[in-house]
Amino acid sequence: MKVLASYNIKGGVGKTSTAVNLAYLAAGSGARTLIWDLDPQAAASYCLRVKPGVKGGSRKLLRKKSASGGAIKGSDYENLDLLPADFSYRHFDLELHDAKHSKQRLNRVLEPLRDDYDFIFLDCPPGISLLSEAVFRAANALVIPTLPSILSLRTLQQLLAFRQEKGLQQLLPLAFLTMVDRRKKLHNQIVGARDRMGSWMLESVVPYASEVEQMAERREPVCRFLPNGRAAAAYIDLWDEIQDRIF
Amino acid sequence: MSDQGVRFLLAEHCSSQDIRQCLSRIRISRIVAPVVMKRRVMDSFDWRLFRKGGVIEEIHQGSRTGTGWREIERDKLTKPLLPGAAPRFASEYPAGPLRQYMLSVLGVRALVPVVDIESHLHEIHALNEDDKTIVRIFLEHHLAGRPRTDVASFANCLLIEPIRGYRDEFRHIKRHLKRHLNLRVPARPVIWQALDVIGRAPMDYSSKLDIPLDGEIPAYVAVGRVLRQLFDTMEANEHGLINDIDPEFLHDFRVAIRRIRCVLRQLRHVLPSQATGCFLNEFGWLGRMTGTARDLDVYLLQFPDYEALLSARLCEGLLPLRRLLEQRAVREKRQLAEYLNSERYRSLKREGRRFLEQLAMGEPLALEAEKPIRCIADVRIEKMLRRVLKEGKAIDRHSPPEALHKLRKSCKKLRYLMELFRHLYPKEEMRRLIGALKRLQDNLGELQDLAVQASTLRTLSEELTTMGDAEETSRQAMETLVQYLQRRHDAVCADFAVQFRMFVSPKNRHRFKQMLAR
C-alpha cells in the first residue's frame, strides 16, 4: 500500500482536485483506492457526493483502531472509496496534542486498511501543524501542487527545508506546477526553469482550466466528465510520472 | 472495499427499463450506457489458477485491453488491472503483487486460453437525494464459446452490488427486486456455466494420478482403467509439446510414458505377454526420443540458479552456453514434433487403444488377470519395497554411482505403484509413506541431476572451446559451476544415508507392514 498526501502549506492551489483526480485514475486502473478527506471544509467529500460526517468524529478515529473501516463510504466509481471529512477535524491538532505518540497516530489509523487498499490519498487542509507532521510520517510521498509564482516556490523551499530538518527522508516530495496560464510571462519562465529546480519538481504541468473549477458544480472528477480535455490529459501525465517515481 | 454482490438468474425478456420501473417505486435511478465486455479466461493447462479460486482474464472493452485476476466464486476482479494483453508466463508480468502471486502459483507453466465470455452489460445506479450512487445493478447477458470461435448465449443475470457504507439501502433494494422480479439464485458461478457451454469441466486435466479403484475388481479391469488414464494423459500433452507451449507438457508426457512402462512391466502377469513385450519396446523408444529435450529444458530452467552462483562478470561468460542450450533445445523440440507426427507413433497410439478395448472386453486373458487387484497390488508393492530395501542397504560410501542410480529407478517404480493403487489403501497411511519415499527420491534425484549436469557441463565446455565460442571468462564460469556442482554432489551424497535411514525407520516399515497385511 502506498500513501500519497496531496499537500501544500498554501490554500487554494488545487489540493482537492489533485487528490480526487489522481485517486480516480488510480481506481480506474484497477487499484483499490481510498481518499481520506482530512479537510473539515469537506471539498473532496462534496466532489464525490458523499455526505460529510464520521460517527464519533476525529476523536474516535484517532483513538479506536477499527473506527476508520466503519466510516468508509464507496464512491460512484469502482475501486474508489472515501473516508469522509467531518467538521470535528478542525480539532485534529488538539486531539493529536492530547494523544500519545501524536505524530504516529495517523499511521495507526491507516494500519488496519493496509491490506484493503493499494493506494490511499490524503487530501490535507492547508497550513503546517501537528496534523501536517502526522501526515508526513504516514505518507510515502507528498504530492505538492504549486502555483508558478515566486512566493509559492519560496513556500515550497520552506517545506523542503522542514522535511530535511525533521529527518523525514522516507517522505518523497513530488511537487508539480499547477494553474499554469501560458499567457503569463512569469508562468512560462517558471515552467521553463522547472527541470533546474531539483528532482522533487515533476515534469508534468497542470494548466489553468475552467473545467477544473466545474468539478465542484458537477460533483465529479474532471477526468470523468471531460476525459479528453486538457486538464484530464495533464492529470493522466502527472499520475504516470508519480507512479514512475514511487515504484 | 465494497461488500459482496449477489447475482440472480433473470427471465430472458426482462430489460433494463423493466428493472428501472420496478425500482422507481422506492428509488430514483440512472441508466449508464450499455457496454460489451469480452473476456478471455486463461489458466495453465493443469488449472493451477482455478484450483486457487481464480483465473487470469484478458478483458476487451471498447478499444481498451487489460489483464486482471478474477475470483471465481465472487466473479470479481480483485487485483489491480494491468494494461494490455495477458502475458503468457508469470515471469513476464510487471513487478507487483500479481506477478509475485503468479510466480508462486503458476511456476514455469504458460497461460493458455480456456474459454471466451462475452457479456452485454446494462448498468443501473440507484441514487440518493445527492444523486450519489448507493447500489449498482447490472443486467448481464452472457455468451460463451471456445477461444477464438463463435459464442452462444447461456445466461441472463441480475447482479446487485452494494456500495460500501450503504448496506441498509442495498438490503432494501435487493429485497424489493427479489420480490417483484421473481429472481432465482444461480447454482454455479458464471465461469462454470461458460465452461458447460463449451463442454468442458473445470480441472478436467491433472498430471496427478487419481484413479478410484475397488480392491475386489479383477486385476485386468483395474489395469485397463489405469492404462486408459495414462494414455489419455499422454495424448492430452501432445498438442502443448508439439507447439512448445511450456516445458511441463514434455515433463507430463514423459511421466505418463514411464508410468505406462512401469504398469506394463510390473503387472505383466495380468496382461497378455505378447502385447506387453511389444508395447514395452515401443514406449521405451518414445521415452528415449524425449530424453534429450527434457534434459535441455532442465538446464535452461536451472539457468537462473547457475547465474545466481556467479559474479556479474562470470555470468556474462555463461551466455555462449545459454545460446548453445537454446539452439539445441529448439532443434530437439522440432525433432520431437516430427517423431510425434510419425507413422510409428500413430501406430503405437492406434494399437494401444485397440489393446485397451480388448482388455476392457476381457480378452485375451493372462494368468493373474482375474485375481482381485488388491492382491496383485499388495504383492507388487511388497516386492518392489523389498528390492528398494536390499539395494539401499547395499550402498555405502564406496559404492559406484550406478548403484545409486539403480536404487533411484527402483524407488520411482515403487512410487508409481503406490500412487496408481493409492485408493486401495488407507488414505492417511499411504500419504505418509509416499511423503517419506518422496524425500528419499528428492535426495537421489538431486544426486543424479548434479552428476549428470557436471559431466554435461564439462562436455559442453569442451565443445564450445573446440568451436572457438568459449572465451576465458566462459571457461572460468563453467569451471566454477562444475566445482560448485561437485561440492553440492558430495554434500547431498553425505545426506543419502540419513534419508535412507529415515525411509526405512521402524515406524515406516511398520506402516508398510500394516498397510499390506490388511
mmCIF file of C-alpha atoms in Angstrom, chain B residues 109-287:
data_model
loop_
_atom_site.group_PDB
_atom_site.id
_atom_site.type_symbol
_atom_site.label_atom_id
_atom_site.label_comp_id
_atom_site.label_asym_id
_atom_site.label_seq_id
_atom_site.Cartn_x
_atom_site.Cartn_y
_atom_site.Cartn_z
ATOM 1 C CA ARG B 109 3.660 -23.089 -16.750
ATOM 2 C CA ALA B 110 2.246 -20.912 -19.521
ATOM 3 C CA LEU B 111 -1.252 -19.497 -19.566
ATOM 4 C CA VAL B 112 -3.480 -20.906 -22.267
ATOM 5 C CA PRO B 113 -6.931 -19.645 -23.317
ATOM 6 C CA VAL B 114 -9.730 -21.708 -21.756
ATOM 7 C CA VAL B 115 -12.990 -20.042 -22.727
ATOM 8 C CA ASP B 116 -14.196 -16.758 -24.235
ATOM 9 C CA ILE B 117 -17.046 -14.980 -22.470
ATOM 10 C CA GLU B 118 -18.902 -12.053 -23.967
ATOM 11 C CA SER B 119 -21.027 -10.058 -21.544
ATOM 12 C CA HIS B 120 -23.546 -7.410 -22.585
ATOM 13 C CA LEU B 121 -23.929 -5.217 -19.523
ATOM 14 C CA HIS B 122 -26.646 -2.685 -18.736
ATOM 15 C CA GLU B 123 -25.746 -0.790 -15.589
ATOM 16 C CA ILE B 124 -28.369 0.904 -13.439
ATOM 17 C CA HIS B 125 -27.488 3.067 -10.456
ATOM 18 C CA ALA B 126 -29.900 3.511 -7.579
ATOM 19 C CA LEU B 127 -29.380 7.051 -6.271
ATOM 20 C CA ASN B 128 -29.916 9.019 -3.076
ATOM 21 C CA GLU B 129 -31.028 12.630 -2.796
ATOM 22 C CA ASP B 130 -27.495 13.868 -3.619
ATOM 23 C CA ASP B 131 -27.592 11.879 -6.870
ATOM 24 C CA LYS B 132 -24.994 9.651 -5.250
ATOM 25 C CA THR B 133 -24.966 6.027 -6.332
ATOM 26 C CA ILE B 134 -25.851 3.838 -3.374
ATOM 27 C CA VAL B 135 -26.391 0.489 -5.126
ATOM 28 C CA ARG B 136 -25.214 -0.741 -8.529
ATOM 29 C CA ILE B 137 -27.391 -3.078 -10.523
ATOM 30 C CA PHE B 138 -26.161 -4.880 -13.613
ATOM 31 C CA LEU B 139 -28.341 -6.602 -16.138
ATOM 32 C CA GLU B 140 -25.991 -9.137 -17.704
ATOM 33 C CA HIS B 141 -26.440 -11.179 -20.825
ATOM 34 C CA HIS B 142 -23.639 -13.734 -21.098
ATOM 35 C CA LEU B 143 -22.426 -15.666 -24.130
ATOM 36 C CA ALA B 144 -19.565 -18.153 -24.270
ATOM 37 C CA GLY B 145 -17.524 -20.102 -26.774
ATOM 38 C CA ARG B 146 -14.246 -21.905 -27.269
ATOM 39 C CA PRO B 147 -11.344 -19.437 -27.620
ATOM 40 C CA ARG B 148 -11.417 -17.595 -30.946
ATOM 41 C CA THR B 149 -14.706 -19.168 -32.064
ATOM 42 C CA ASP B 150 -18.356 -18.060 -32.133
ATOM 43 C CA VAL B 151 -20.136 -17.534 -28.834
ATOM 44 C CA ALA B 152 -23.537 -18.852 -27.756
ATOM 45 C CA SER B 153 -25.913 -17.353 -25.215
ATOM 46 C CA PHE B 154 -26.087 -19.125 -21.864
ATOM 47 C CA ALA B 155 -27.365 -16.893 -19.059
ATOM 48 C CA ASN B 156 -29.288 -13.745 -18.220
ATOM 49 C CA CYS B 157 -28.358 -12.460 -14.806
ATOM 50 C CA LEU B 158 -29.023 -9.577 -12.480
ATOM 51 C CA LEU B 159 -26.135 -8.550 -10.300
ATOM 52 C CA ILE B 160 -26.926 -6.339 -7.334
ATOM 53 C CA GLU B 161 -23.788 -4.816 -5.933
ATOM 54 C CA PRO B 162 -23.657 -2.932 -2.655
ATOM 55 C CA ILE B 163 -21.533 0.130 -2.170
ATOM 56 C CA ARG B 164 -19.523 0.338 0.990
ATOM 57 C CA GLY B 165 -21.221 2.371 3.668
ATOM 58 C CA TYR B 166 -24.723 1.902 2.175
ATOM 59 C CA ARG B 167 -25.593 -1.561 3.415
ATOM 60 C CA ASP B 168 -29.134 -0.850 4.575
ATOM 61 C CA GLU B 169 -30.053 0.620 1.186
ATOM 62 C CA PHE B 170 -28.584 -2.471 -0.513
ATOM 63 C CA ARG B 171 -30.684 -4.832 1.589
ATOM 64 C CA HIS B 172 -33.811 -2.852 0.964
ATOM 65 C CA ILE B 173 -33.342 -2.726 -2.813
ATOM 66 C CA LYS B 174 -32.342 -6.396 -3.002
ATOM 67 C CA ARG B 175 -35.483 -7.436 -1.117
ATOM 68 C CA HIS B 176 -37.650 -5.290 -3.331
ATOM 69 C CA LEU B 177 -36.227 -6.539 -6.635
ATOM 70 C CA LYS B 178 -36.235 -10.142 -5.500
ATOM 71 C CA ARG B 179 -39.898 -9.944 -4.603
ATOM 72 C CA HIS B 180 -41.044 -8.188 -7.770
ATOM 73 C CA LEU B 181 -38.828 -9.742 -10.440
ATOM 74 C CA ASN B 182 -39.029 -13.354 -9.293
ATOM 75 C CA LEU B 183 -35.253 -13.737 -9.072
ATOM 76 C CA ARG B 184 -33.556 -17.104 -8.598
ATOM 77 C CA VAL B 185 -30.074 -17.763 -7.239
ATOM 78 C CA PRO B 186 -27.866 -19.489 -9.867
ATOM 79 C CA ALA B 187 -26.410 -22.829 -8.893
ATOM 80 C CA ARG B 188 -22.897 -22.030 -10.079
ATOM 81 C CA PRO B 189 -20.629 -19.053 -10.883
ATOM 82 C CA VAL B 190 -20.620 -17.586 -14.402
ATOM 83 C CA ILE B 191 -17.286 -19.141 -15.417
ATOM 84 C CA TRP B 192 -18.510 -22.630 -14.522
ATOM 85 C CA GLN B 193 -21.613 -22.093 -16.632
ATOM 86 C CA ALA B 194 -19.476 -20.834 -19.535
ATOM 87 C CA LEU B 195 -17.327 -23.973 -19.332
ATOM 88 C CA ASP B 196 -20.501 -26.057 -19.512
ATOM 89 C CA VAL B 197 -21.383 -24.334 -22.775
ATOM 90 C CA ILE B 198 -18.138 -25.434 -24.424
ATOM 91 C CA GLY B 199 -18.387 -28.921 -22.982
ATOM 92 C CA ARG B 200 -15.546 -28.626 -20.533
ATOM 93 C CA ALA B 201 -15.432 -29.223 -16.834
ATOM 94 C CA PRO B 202 -13.132 -27.248 -14.565
ATOM 95 C CA MET B 203 -9.983 -29.133 -13.621
ATOM 96 C CA ASP B 204 -10.590 -31.754 -16.327
ATOM 97 C CA TYR B 205 -6.858 -32.358 -16.504
ATOM 98 C CA SER B 206 -4.385 -33.146 -13.771
ATOM 99 C CA SER B 207 -0.968 -34.720 -14.040
ATOM 100 C CA LYS B 208 -1.605 -36.374 -10.681
ATOM 101 C CA LEU B 209 -2.893 -39.926 -10.743
ATOM 102 C CA ASP B 210 -6.303 -40.220 -9.228
ATOM 103 C CA ILE B 211 -7.991 -43.463 -10.210
ATOM 104 C CA PRO B 212 -10.696 -44.666 -7.851
ATOM 105 C CA LEU B 213 -10.451 -48.464 -7.675
ATOM 106 C CA ASP B 214 -12.237 -51.131 -5.693
ATOM 107 C CA GLY B 215 -9.897 -53.785 -4.308
ATOM 108 C CA GLU B 216 -12.203 -56.618 -5.317
ATOM 109 C CA ILE B 217 -12.450 -55.897 -9.040
ATOM 110 C CA PRO B 218 -10.500 -58.219 -11.383
ATOM 111 C CA ALA B 219 -6.946 -57.043 -11.944
ATOM 112 C CA TYR B 220 -7.326 -56.763 -15.721
ATOM 113 C CA VAL B 221 -10.215 -54.313 -15.311
ATOM 114 C CA ALA B 222 -8.234 -52.154 -12.888
ATOM 115 C CA VAL B 223 -5.106 -52.214 -15.032
ATOM 116 C CA GLY B 224 -7.218 -51.320 -18.067
ATOM 117 C CA ARG B 225 -8.570 -48.247 -16.259
ATOM 118 C CA VAL B 226 -5.109 -47.202 -15.122
ATOM 119 C CA LEU B 227 -3.639 -47.585 -18.591
ATOM 120 C CA ARG B 228 -6.528 -45.691 -20.169
ATOM 121 C CA GLN B 229 -5.959 -42.712 -17.902
ATOM 122 C CA LEU B 230 -2.237 -42.768 -18.569
ATOM 123 C CA PHE B 231 -2.910 -42.951 -22.290
ATOM 124 C CA ASP B 232 -5.280 -40.001 -22.021
ATOM 125 C CA THR B 233 -2.641 -38.004 -20.128
ATOM 126 C CA MET B 234 -0.026 -38.799 -22.752
ATOM 127 C CA GLU B 235 -2.293 -37.727 -25.598
ATOM 128 C CA ALA B 236 -3.544 -34.635 -23.757
ATOM 129 C CA ASN B 237 0.013 -33.319 -23.599
ATOM 130 C CA GLU B 238 0.867 -33.882 -27.266
ATOM 131 C CA HIS B 239 -0.533 -30.587 -28.522
ATOM 132 C CA GLY B 240 1.364 -28.461 -25.977
ATOM 133 C CA LEU B 241 4.519 -30.452 -26.613
ATOM 134 C CA ILE B 242 4.414 -30.092 -30.397
ATOM 135 C CA ASN B 243 3.687 -26.364 -30.089
ATOM 136 C CA ASP B 244 6.276 -25.945 -27.330
ATOM 137 C CA ILE B 245 3.872 -24.054 -25.053
ATOM 138 C CA ASP B 246 5.777 -24.709 -21.845
ATOM 139 C CA PRO B 247 8.255 -27.315 -20.502
ATOM 140 C CA GLU B 248 5.666 -29.072 -18.325
ATOM 141 C CA PHE B 249 3.919 -30.627 -21.337
ATOM 142 C CA LEU B 250 7.052 -32.616 -22.112
ATOM 143 C CA HIS B 251 7.532 -33.442 -18.439
ATOM 144 C CA ASP B 252 3.981 -34.767 -18.014
ATOM 145 C CA PHE B 253 4.210 -36.615 -21.322
ATOM 146 C CA ARG B 254 7.375 -38.384 -20.175
ATOM 147 C CA VAL B 255 5.975 -39.203 -16.747
ATOM 148 C CA ALA B 256 2.901 -40.762 -18.400
ATOM 149 C CA ILE B 257 5.165 -42.900 -20.599
ATOM 150 C CA ARG B 258 7.268 -44.013 -17.631
ATOM 151 C CA ARG B 259 4.142 -44.895 -15.680
ATOM 152 C CA ILE B 260 2.769 -46.882 -18.614
ATOM 153 C CA ARG B 261 6.055 -48.789 -18.850
ATOM 154 C CA CYS B 262 6.007 -49.391 -15.105
ATOM 155 C CA VAL B 263 2.468 -50.837 -15.327
ATOM 156 C CA LEU B 264 3.331 -52.995 -18.338
ATOM 157 C CA ARG B 265 6.398 -54.396 -16.614
ATOM 158 C CA GLN B 266 5.207 -54.678 -13.026
ATOM 159 C CA LEU B 267 1.766 -56.035 -13.858
ATOM 160 C CA ARG B 268 2.834 -58.189 -16.766
ATOM 161 C CA HIS B 269 1.172 -61.295 -15.318
ATOM 162 C CA VAL B 270 -2.162 -59.567 -15.602
ATOM 163 C CA LEU B 271 -1.650 -58.673 -19.254
ATOM 164 C CA PRO B 272 -1.152 -60.843 -22.357
ATOM 165 C CA SER B 273 2.618 -61.303 -22.649
ATOM 166 C CA GLN B 274 2.899 -60.853 -26.402
ATOM 167 C CA ALA B 275 1.314 -57.432 -26.422
ATOM 168 C CA THR B 276 3.171 -56.339 -23.284
ATOM 169 C CA GLY B 277 6.579 -57.045 -24.821
ATOM 170 C CA CYS B 278 5.765 -55.131 -27.964
ATOM 171 C CA PHE B 279 4.394 -52.093 -26.117
ATOM 172 C CA LEU B 280 7.300 -52.047 -23.692
ATOM 173 C CA ASN B 281 9.641 -51.824 -26.622
ATOM 174 C CA GLU B 282 7.684 -49.030 -28.301
ATOM 175 C CA PHE B 283 7.208 -46.938 -25.159
ATOM 176 C CA GLY B 284 10.909 -47.431 -24.434
ATOM 177 C CA TRP B 285 11.621 -45.890 -27.837
ATOM 178 C CA LEU B 286 9.310 -42.975 -27.077
ATOM 179 C CA GLY B 287 10.987 -42.409 -23.713
#
